[in-house]
């Protein structure tokens, strides 16, 4: 038994009165001691809800390459893997000068140096969607930009609309925060345009955000201006803000134009996420940004302040890269971008041309980014139950690894990354053709028609 004395004062009209109250609290010392001595360290609910679908699928696959054939990995969305797509010397020189200046060794503001924010704003500003430094939040890669954007717009119990097939990180981040994910369909027969009717049918009073990824990972599609206007109309009718994932912006093939979403919007507020990773071929440098487009002041100060507060959780991106941003954005020669795009288009055309004549496969020609999606007519491949088994055996027999599109919520397709050297792309296509020829079976009615 413990005695606790509580002393206090209260004031009445007659002055100060002193009060003393004695309480009796029952505590079992043995129980208290045993509780303190028992270890119980458990992972948080957030960590248990965090799952990367790609890792979950790939880690569960039996990937044993054919020892007689060198491995060709067409699965990794990192353009630097094979060393054939280096960044420009101007970009490297900018980093060297930033280091040698000794100006960027300390902490920067969590949202980035003001000068660096202004450089990004100037680079992307246009008359239809003007930007200045206060409209830019610098982040640790585009993935953190997406995380901050989801975090500032959504509460647990809300839902977000994401593309199917689509980049798996959207779901990974949302589910870990207690946010429901609703998938809207993309249409392969329309070069992966959004099924707008399906999209609008998913919206309810808990919908906090629409994610639009253009150009697309994993599809390589690029939306037309007309289609973007229709997407904005859906968002406007339903008063839904948009998170525009434009990390592949301007990585489009000749004859196709990339149209940023924000300049087309008259009222829908947009958080546009981008970065250096893909266009400048430096994903490891972890430099991204959010561009806040809010000309009608719908976000107001609250969303901006929320982004600032959220950015303070990790104290901002690499200061050295921030110091190099002005030169990277303003001095990289156009020939560098053109060379990258020319290579990606050539490889995409090789891949599409080779695989479109393979019975049982249906590639969809991309218009940009670094990917091509290939449909599998599973009824012609009875040896496999699904795209995961198909791509697993492709590794076992041919040492070619393509990512099954189940990882993007889209079964019976696989994704090819087109950043590999040309000779490897050609060899990979030859092996995929051999693999399909070995396992392809005509349907019974097809055989009957051939007999006739």
mmCIF file of C-alpha atoms in Angstrom, residues 12 28 31 90 133 158 202 210 213 225 277 303 328 342 389 414 433:
data_model
loop_
_atom_site.group_PDB
_atom_site.id
_atom_site.type_symbol
_atom_site.label_atom_id
_atom_site.label_comp_id
_atom_site.label_asym_id
_atom_site.label_seq_id
_atom_site.Cartn_x
_atom_site.Cartn_y
_atom_site.Cartn_z
ATOM 1 C CA UNK A 12 -12.389 31.981 -3.059
ATOM 2 C CA UNK A 28 1.523 -4.918 -6.294
ATOM 3 C CA UNK A 31 3.804 -7.429 -10.457
ATOM 4 C CA UNK A 90 27.931 18.573 -67.788
ATOM 5 C CA UNK A 133 10.412 29.256 -55.389
ATOM 6 C CA UNK A 158 -9.522 7.857 -46.969
ATOM 7 C CA UNK A 202 -14.813 4.623 -57.993
ATOM 8 C CA UNK A 210 -6.342 10.911 -57.925
ATOM 9 C CA UNK A 213 1.168 8.747 -63.992
ATOM 10 C CA UNK A 225 -3.781 16.652 -74.613
ATOM 11 C CA UNK A 277 16.419 10.193 -61.697
ATOM 12 C CA UNK A 303 -1.446 22.204 -47.664
ATOM 13 C CA UNK A 328 22.298 20.515 -64.278
ATOM 14 C CA UNK A 342 16.731 7.941 -79.652
ATOM 15 C CA UNK A 389 5.044 -19.028 -63.721
ATOM 16 C CA UNK A 414 5.033 -8.921 -68.440
ATOM 17 C CA UNK A 433 10.831 -16.432 -79.223
#
